[in-house]
Tab-separated table of C-alpha atoms and ligand atoms in Angstrom:
chain	number	residue	atom	x	y	z
A	95	MET	CA	13.519	-9.693	4.643
A	96	SER	CA	12.133	-7.014	2.436
A	97	LEU	CA	8.489	-6.600	1.702
A	98	GLN	CA	7.682	-6.807	-2.007
A	99	ILE	CA	4.380	-5.122	-2.843
A	100	ASN	CA	3.615	-5.214	-6.548
A	101	THR	CA	1.410	-2.705	-8.299
A	102	PRO	CA	-1.961	-4.359	-8.857
A	103	TYR	CA	-3.809	-4.930	-12.115
A	104	ALA	CA	-6.234	-2.005	-12.449
A	105	PRO	CA	-6.857	-1.116	-16.112
A	106	ILE	CA	-8.596	1.919	-17.568
A	107	GLU	CA	-11.725	1.182	-19.595
A	108	LYS	CA	-13.886	3.443	-21.696
A	109	ILE	CA	-17.548	3.753	-20.733
A	110	ASN	CA	-19.923	3.834	-23.658
A	111	TRP	CA	-23.049	5.441	-22.293
A	112	VAL	CA	-25.932	6.946	-24.199
A	113	GLY	CA	-25.623	10.683	-24.597
A	114	LEU	CA	-21.876	10.975	-24.029
A	115	ALA	CA	-21.039	11.258	-27.730
A	116	GLU	CA	-23.672	13.924	-28.238
A	117	LYS	CA	-22.110	15.954	-25.397
A	118	GLU	CA	-18.647	15.282	-26.875
A	119	ILE	CA	-17.490	13.854	-23.578
A	120	GLU	CA	-15.254	10.843	-23.133
A	121	LEU	CA	-15.679	8.942	-19.890
A	122	TYR	CA	-13.180	6.397	-18.603
A	123	ILE	CA	-13.117	4.308	-15.473
A	124	LYS	CA	-10.003	3.249	-13.553
A	125	ARG	CA	-10.732	-0.271	-12.413
A	126	GLU	CA	-9.035	-0.123	-9.026
A	127	ASP	CA	-11.853	-2.439	-7.964
A	128	LEU	CA	-10.083	-5.233	-9.860
A	129	SER	CA	-6.824	-4.877	-7.948
A	130	HIS	CA	-7.732	-7.570	-5.413
A	131	PRO	CA	-11.050	-9.173	-4.447
A	132	PHE	CA	-10.769	-8.064	-0.805
A	133	ILE	CA	-8.014	-5.420	-0.680
A	134	SER	CA	-9.798	-3.420	-3.262
A	135	GLY	CA	-9.165	-0.035	-4.749
A	136	ASN	CA	-8.076	2.869	-2.648
A	137	LYS	CA	-7.760	0.662	0.432
A	138	TRP	CA	-4.860	-1.163	-1.229
A	139	ARG	CA	-3.286	2.148	-2.261
A	140	LYS	CA	-3.766	3.620	1.206
A	141	LEU	CA	-2.335	0.561	2.984
A	142	LYS	CA	0.786	0.143	0.898
A	143	PHE	CA	3.012	2.636	2.712
A	144	HIS	CA	1.565	1.707	6.094
A	145	LEU	CA	2.721	-1.866	5.425
A	146	LEU	CA	6.187	-0.748	4.346
A	147	HIS	CA	6.341	1.444	7.441
A	148	ALA	CA	5.324	-1.536	9.586
A	149	GLU	CA	8.186	-3.528	8.141
A	150	THR	CA	10.844	-0.876	8.719
A	151	GLN	CA	9.566	-0.317	12.257
A	152	GLU	CA	9.648	-4.076	12.905
A	153	LYS	CA	5.949	-4.273	13.685
A	154	ASN	CA	4.167	-7.577	13.214
A	155	LEU	CA	0.668	-6.628	14.334
A	156	LEU	CA	-1.541	-4.151	12.469
A	157	VAL	CA	-4.206	-2.541	14.639
A	158	THR	CA	-6.936	-0.546	12.977
A	159	PHE	CA	-10.524	0.687	13.123
A	160	GLY	CA	-13.747	0.614	11.135
A	161	GLY	CA	-17.512	0.327	11.014
A	162	ALA	CA	-19.297	-3.012	10.674
A	163	TYR	CA	-19.209	-2.780	6.852
A	164	SER	CA	-15.725	-1.324	6.646
A	165	ASN	CA	-13.899	-2.023	3.389
A	166	HIS	CA	-10.769	-0.892	5.199
A	167	LEU	CA	-11.025	-3.542	7.938
A	168	LEU	CA	-11.424	-6.252	5.330
A	169	ALA	CA	-8.555	-4.853	3.248
A	170	THR	CA	-6.289	-4.775	6.305
A	171	ALA	CA	-7.232	-8.334	7.245
A	172	ALA	CA	-6.526	-9.645	3.729
A	173	ALA	CA	-3.358	-7.571	3.267
A	174	GLY	CA	-2.070	-8.619	6.681
A	175	ALA	CA	-2.559	-12.267	5.795
A	176	LYS	CA	-0.921	-11.793	2.390
A	177	TYR	CA	2.137	-9.917	3.624
A	178	GLY	CA	2.727	-11.700	6.896
A	179	PHE	CA	1.240	-9.469	9.588
A	180	GLN	CA	-1.234	-10.294	12.333
A	181	THR	CA	-4.253	-8.023	12.359
A	182	PHE	CA	-6.638	-6.643	14.960
A	183	GLY	CA	-9.723	-4.569	14.203
A	184	PHE	CA	-11.781	-2.394	16.538
A	185	VAL	CA	-15.345	-2.386	15.206
A	186	ARG	CA	-17.660	0.544	15.939
A	187	GLY	CA	-20.906	-0.288	17.736
A	188	GLU	CA	-22.643	-3.317	19.177
A	189	LYS	CA	-21.794	-6.825	18.064
A	190	VAL	CA	-23.221	-7.756	14.673
A	191	GLU	CA	-22.592	-10.456	12.088
A	192	ASN	CA	-22.230	-9.836	8.381
A	193	LEU	CA	-20.239	-11.083	5.434
A	194	VAL	CA	-17.614	-8.332	5.675
A	195	LEU	CA	-16.757	-9.180	9.278
A	196	LYS	CA	-16.890	-12.902	8.587
A	197	MET	CA	-14.371	-12.445	5.790
A	198	CYS	CA	-12.150	-10.423	8.146
A	199	ALA	CA	-12.171	-13.393	10.497
A	200	VAL	CA	-11.416	-15.796	7.643
A	201	PHE	CA	-8.250	-13.789	6.973
A	202	GLY	CA	-7.323	-14.151	10.634
A	203	MET	CA	-8.242	-10.716	11.940
A	204	GLN	CA	-9.182	-10.554	15.585
A	205	LEU	CA	-12.185	-8.301	16.108
A	206	ALA	CA	-13.342	-6.333	19.134
A	207	PHE	CA	-16.631	-4.437	19.184
A	208	VAL	CA	-16.499	-1.142	21.035
A	209	SER	CA	-19.224	1.374	21.912
A	210	ARG	CA	-19.599	4.378	19.663
A	211	GLU	CA	-18.355	6.516	22.518
A	212	ASN	CA	-15.160	4.533	23.089
A	213	TYR	CA	-14.641	4.250	19.347
A	214	GLN	CA	-14.069	8.006	19.231
A	215	GLN	CA	-11.022	7.586	21.520
A	216	LYS	CA	-8.850	5.598	19.159
A	217	ASP	CA	-5.519	6.474	20.752
A	218	ALA	CA	-6.850	5.439	24.156
A	219	LEU	CA	-8.174	2.148	22.762
A	220	PHE	CA	-4.835	1.403	21.176
A	221	THR	CA	-2.895	2.280	24.320
A	222	SER	CA	-5.101	0.271	26.662
A	223	HIS	CA	-4.917	-2.864	24.508
A	224	PHE	CA	-1.493	-2.609	22.891
A	225	GLY	CA	0.434	0.061	24.781
A	226	SER	CA	2.879	-2.528	26.099
A	227	ASN	CA	3.369	-4.285	22.755
A	228	PRO	CA	6.280	-2.691	20.863
A	229	HIS	CA	5.381	-4.672	17.743
A	230	ALA	CA	1.861	-3.291	17.348
A	231	LEU	CA	1.279	-0.575	14.745
A	232	PHE	CA	-1.621	1.884	14.874
A	233	ILE	CA	-3.140	2.362	11.415
A	234	PRO	CA	-5.700	5.186	11.216
A	235	GLU	CA	-9.284	4.422	10.201
A	236	GLY	CA	-9.516	4.029	6.438
A	237	GLY	CA	-5.720	3.966	6.118
A	238	ALA	CA	-5.810	7.760	6.192
A	239	GLY	CA	-2.938	10.145	6.871
A	240	ASP	CA	0.198	11.087	4.959
A	241	LEU	CA	1.228	7.481	4.282
A	242	GLY	CA	-2.205	6.685	2.880
A	243	GLU	CA	-2.285	9.767	0.675
A	244	LEU	CA	1.180	8.986	-0.640
A	245	GLY	CA	-0.014	5.594	-1.864
A	246	VAL	CA	-2.858	7.201	-3.783
A	247	ALA	CA	-0.605	9.959	-5.146
A	248	GLU	CA	1.863	7.389	-6.452
A	249	LEU	CA	-0.815	6.003	-8.721
A	250	LEU	CA	-0.714	9.137	-10.878
A	251	ALA	CA	2.931	8.458	-11.757
A	252	GLU	CA	1.719	5.617	-13.991
A	253	LYS	CA	2.451	6.649	-17.558
A	254	TYR	CA	-1.014	6.856	-19.126
A	255	PHE	CA	-1.925	9.821	-16.945
A	256	GLN	CA	0.439	11.875	-19.088
A	257	GLU	CA	-2.016	11.627	-21.968
A	258	ASN	CA	-4.043	14.194	-20.068
A	259	PHE	CA	-7.434	13.660	-18.687
A	260	THR	CA	-9.107	17.010	-18.182
A	261	ASP	CA	-10.899	15.824	-15.047
A	262	ILE	CA	-10.431	12.993	-12.574
A	263	ILE	CA	-13.142	12.035	-10.118
A	264	CYS	CA	-13.502	9.919	-7.015
A	265	SER	CA	-16.080	9.470	-4.305
A	266	VAL	CA	-15.323	11.123	-0.979
A	267	GLY	CA	-15.786	9.559	2.450
A	268	THR	CA	-12.950	10.778	4.663
A	269	GLY	CA	-11.453	12.681	1.728
A	270	SER	CA	-8.001	11.125	1.950
A	271	THR	CA	-8.255	9.529	-1.492
A	272	LEU	CA	-9.084	12.884	-3.070
A	273	ARG	CA	-6.228	14.480	-1.134
A	274	GLY	CA	-3.923	11.770	-2.491
A	275	LEU	CA	-5.071	12.455	-6.050
A	276	LEU	CA	-4.423	16.165	-5.546
A	277	MET	CA	-0.955	15.397	-4.242
A	278	GLY	CA	-0.337	13.219	-7.314
A	279	ILE	CA	-1.546	15.895	-9.722
A	280	GLN	CA	0.800	18.358	-8.063
A	281	THR	CA	3.892	16.146	-7.988
A	282	GLN	CA	3.360	14.853	-11.537
A	283	GLN	CA	2.429	18.353	-12.737
A	284	LEU	CA	-0.651	17.061	-14.505
A	285	ASN	CA	-2.991	19.493	-16.116
A	286	CYS	CA	-6.288	18.227	-14.785
A	287	LYS	CA	-8.859	19.054	-12.160
A	288	ALA	CA	-9.820	16.692	-9.330
A	289	HIS	CA	-13.460	16.234	-8.359
A	290	GLY	CA	-14.938	14.590	-5.308
A	291	ILE	CA	-18.481	13.303	-5.093
A	292	VAL	CA	-19.219	13.560	-1.387
A	293	VAL	CA	-21.274	10.636	-0.052
A	294	LEU	CA	-21.994	12.168	3.354
A	295	LYS	CA	-24.857	14.516	4.059
A	296	GLY	CA	-24.153	17.937	5.539
A	297	ALA	CA	-20.405	17.579	5.003
A	298	GLU	CA	-19.847	21.120	3.758
A	299	LYS	CA	-17.116	21.546	6.381
A	300	MET	CA	-15.172	18.982	4.380
A	301	GLU	CA	-13.881	21.907	2.283
A	302	GLU	CA	-11.525	22.801	5.146
A	303	LEU	CA	-9.640	19.562	4.576
A	304	PHE	CA	-8.446	20.776	1.199
A	305	GLN	CA	-7.391	24.295	2.104
A	306	ASP	CA	-3.752	23.594	1.372
A	307	TYR	CA	-4.609	23.140	-2.320
A	308	PRO	CA	-5.644	26.019	-4.603
A	309	SER	CA	-9.422	26.131	-4.949
A	310	SER	CA	-9.100	25.971	-8.742
A	311	ALA	CA	-7.427	22.539	-8.455
A	312	TYR	CA	-10.514	20.702	-7.222
A	313	ALA	CA	-14.268	20.746	-6.751
A	314	LEU	CA	-16.359	18.993	-4.125
A	315	HIS	CA	-19.872	18.056	-5.212
A	316	HIS	CA	-22.281	17.860	-2.303
A	317	GLN	CA	-25.562	17.213	-4.097
A	318	PHE	CA	-25.242	13.472	-4.673
A	319	HIS	CA	-25.240	11.914	-1.187
A	320	GLY	CA	-28.726	10.547	-1.824
A	321	GLY	CA	-29.965	11.007	1.740
A	322	GLY	CA	-26.730	10.405	3.639
A	323	TYR	CA	-23.915	7.973	4.263
A	324	ALA	CA	-24.815	4.375	3.354
A	325	LYS	CA	-28.404	5.375	2.587
A	326	ALA	CA	-29.479	3.713	-0.633
A	327	ASN	CA	-32.793	4.748	-2.164
A	328	LYS	CA	-34.708	2.901	-4.901
A	329	ASP	CA	-33.359	5.099	-7.690
A	330	LEU	CA	-29.792	4.353	-6.691
A	331	ILE	CA	-30.405	0.608	-6.534
A	332	ALA	CA	-32.170	0.704	-9.906
A	333	PHE	CA	-29.236	2.650	-11.353
A	334	ILE	CA	-26.710	0.123	-10.000
A	335	HIS	CA	-28.665	-2.704	-11.660
A	336	TYR	CA	-28.958	-0.825	-14.949
A	337	PHE	CA	-25.301	0.245	-15.002
A	338	ALA	CA	-24.189	-3.343	-14.359
A	339	SER	CA	-26.442	-4.633	-17.166
A	340	GLN	CA	-25.108	-2.058	-19.637
A	341	THR	CA	-21.394	-2.119	-18.802
A	342	GLY	CA	-20.662	-5.316	-16.893
A	343	ILE	CA	-19.319	-3.179	-14.052
A	344	LEU	CA	-20.698	-3.517	-10.535
A	345	LEU	CA	-20.862	-0.386	-8.401
A	346	ASP	CA	-21.407	-0.406	-4.654
A	347	GLN	CA	-24.250	1.564	-3.102
A	348	VAL	CA	-22.202	3.439	-0.479
A	349	TYR	CA	-19.636	5.108	-2.721
A	350	GLU	CA	-19.263	4.328	-6.387
A	351	GLY	CA	-22.932	4.061	-7.344
A	352	LYS	CA	-23.422	7.588	-6.019
A	353	MET	CA	-20.267	8.750	-7.736
A	354	MET	CA	-21.312	7.425	-11.140
A	355	LEU	CA	-24.847	8.750	-10.786
A	356	GLY	CA	-23.318	12.122	-9.886
A	357	ILE	CA	-20.919	12.118	-12.849
A	358	LEU	CA	-23.682	11.303	-15.327
A	359	ALA	CA	-25.890	14.018	-13.801
A	360	LEU	CA	-23.096	16.588	-14.046
A	361	ILE	CA	-22.529	15.640	-17.684
A	362	GLU	CA	-26.260	15.895	-18.352
A	363	GLN	CA	-26.269	19.374	-16.791
A	364	ASP	CA	-23.388	20.454	-19.088
A	365	TYR	CA	-21.109	20.960	-16.104
A	366	PHE	CA	-18.168	19.643	-18.153
A	367	LYS	CA	-17.054	21.406	-21.321
A	368	PRO	CA	-17.347	19.571	-24.652
A	369	LYS	CA	-14.140	17.600	-25.428
A	370	SER	CA	-13.621	16.846	-21.751
A	371	LYS	CA	-11.873	13.572	-21.053
A	372	ILE	CA	-12.993	12.345	-17.672
A	373	LEU	CA	-11.527	9.565	-15.563
A	374	ALA	CA	-13.558	8.116	-12.693
A	375	PHE	CA	-11.897	5.984	-10.017
A	376	HIS	CA	-13.723	2.808	-9.085
A	377	ASN	CA	-12.413	1.927	-5.660
A	378	GLY	CA	-14.263	-1.318	-5.133
A	379	GLY	CA	-16.418	-1.991	-2.088
A	380	ILE	CA	-18.435	-4.631	-3.880
A	381	ILE	CA	-18.697	-7.006	-0.948
A	382	GLY	CA	-20.866	-4.395	0.781
A	383	LEU	CA	-23.409	-4.856	-2.021
A	384	THR	CA	-24.245	-8.207	-0.507
A	385	GLY	CA	-25.918	-6.301	2.305
A	386	ILE	CA	-28.660	-4.968	0.037
A	387	LEU	CA	-29.286	-7.353	-2.852
B	591	PLP	C1	-13.182	3.891	1.571
B	591	PLP	C2	-13.830	3.998	0.239
B	591	PLP	C3	-14.046	5.255	-0.374
B	591	PLP	C4	-13.767	6.573	0.332
B	591	PLP	O1	-12.439	6.930	0.378
B	591	PLP	P1	-11.941	8.133	1.310
B	591	PLP	O2	-10.484	8.149	1.137
B	591	PLP	O3	-12.348	7.784	2.717
B	591	PLP	O4	-12.601	9.390	0.879
B	591	PLP	C5	-14.605	5.252	-1.653
B	591	PLP	N1	-14.952	4.110	-2.280
B	591	PLP	C6	-14.770	2.901	-1.701
B	591	PLP	C7	-15.229	1.680	-2.422
B	591	PLP	C8	-14.215	2.809	-0.436
B	591	PLP	O5	-14.051	1.598	0.138
């Protein structure tokens, strides 16, 4: 048996937005959100090598971690079902019900709610529940780590990146997607800068995560968290509605709405030079929108 994981459909589209032409900026969006309805975007990319690793290690149970609205838990549940693995998710905090967790259960994931305190001790949780099961595989929260970054990096080997975007941008939660993009830029020797729109408040220490890359290779933008992680103010919600009505593209309120608002603000402030060709990564997360509409 050999696991066959095909590259998903995730086209690049041009965004026609008022004011871009006047600034001589071209803005494109990589529709990673279209790759799968429930294994969307970077979560698919970050899981790919974990799944291949699971197969070579003869694991049949994927054990992972996430919050109650975790796109990663849902992605793992759906990917597990698709590729023939059982799945188990530790959920942070007291028991709640929502559409994300219900969909996890539909895909056969077993869920266990754990206190915020215990949630911090992920190795201990894994060992106490699965220490005696040689077929259980620990997958870090968010699909992070070297295997996750490799899956993101691989994306930049696709041929259209050779036509040179000057800047590529993603939202930043744990930062592993941005690290993957940086790895891809380096291995493919692309001549472009990576930007991260940080969605957490007070995450200035995040810079330390990227110290192994030259500081000219990337920029972290900390001014667009909009009040903090998963906080969605009226302006953001109004923007998400307006953007959808103008482009047909839905953005979630936790990550990509903030990213797009940030990109348009940076363009407005002349942060990017005229003739810049910018590519934004849309990593999905749309099911979380159901929590606020
Ligand atoms: C998980 C996620 C992110 C954040 O990715 P990190 O690698 O944790 O920085 C961004 N957008 C969406 C839609 C996500 O689900």
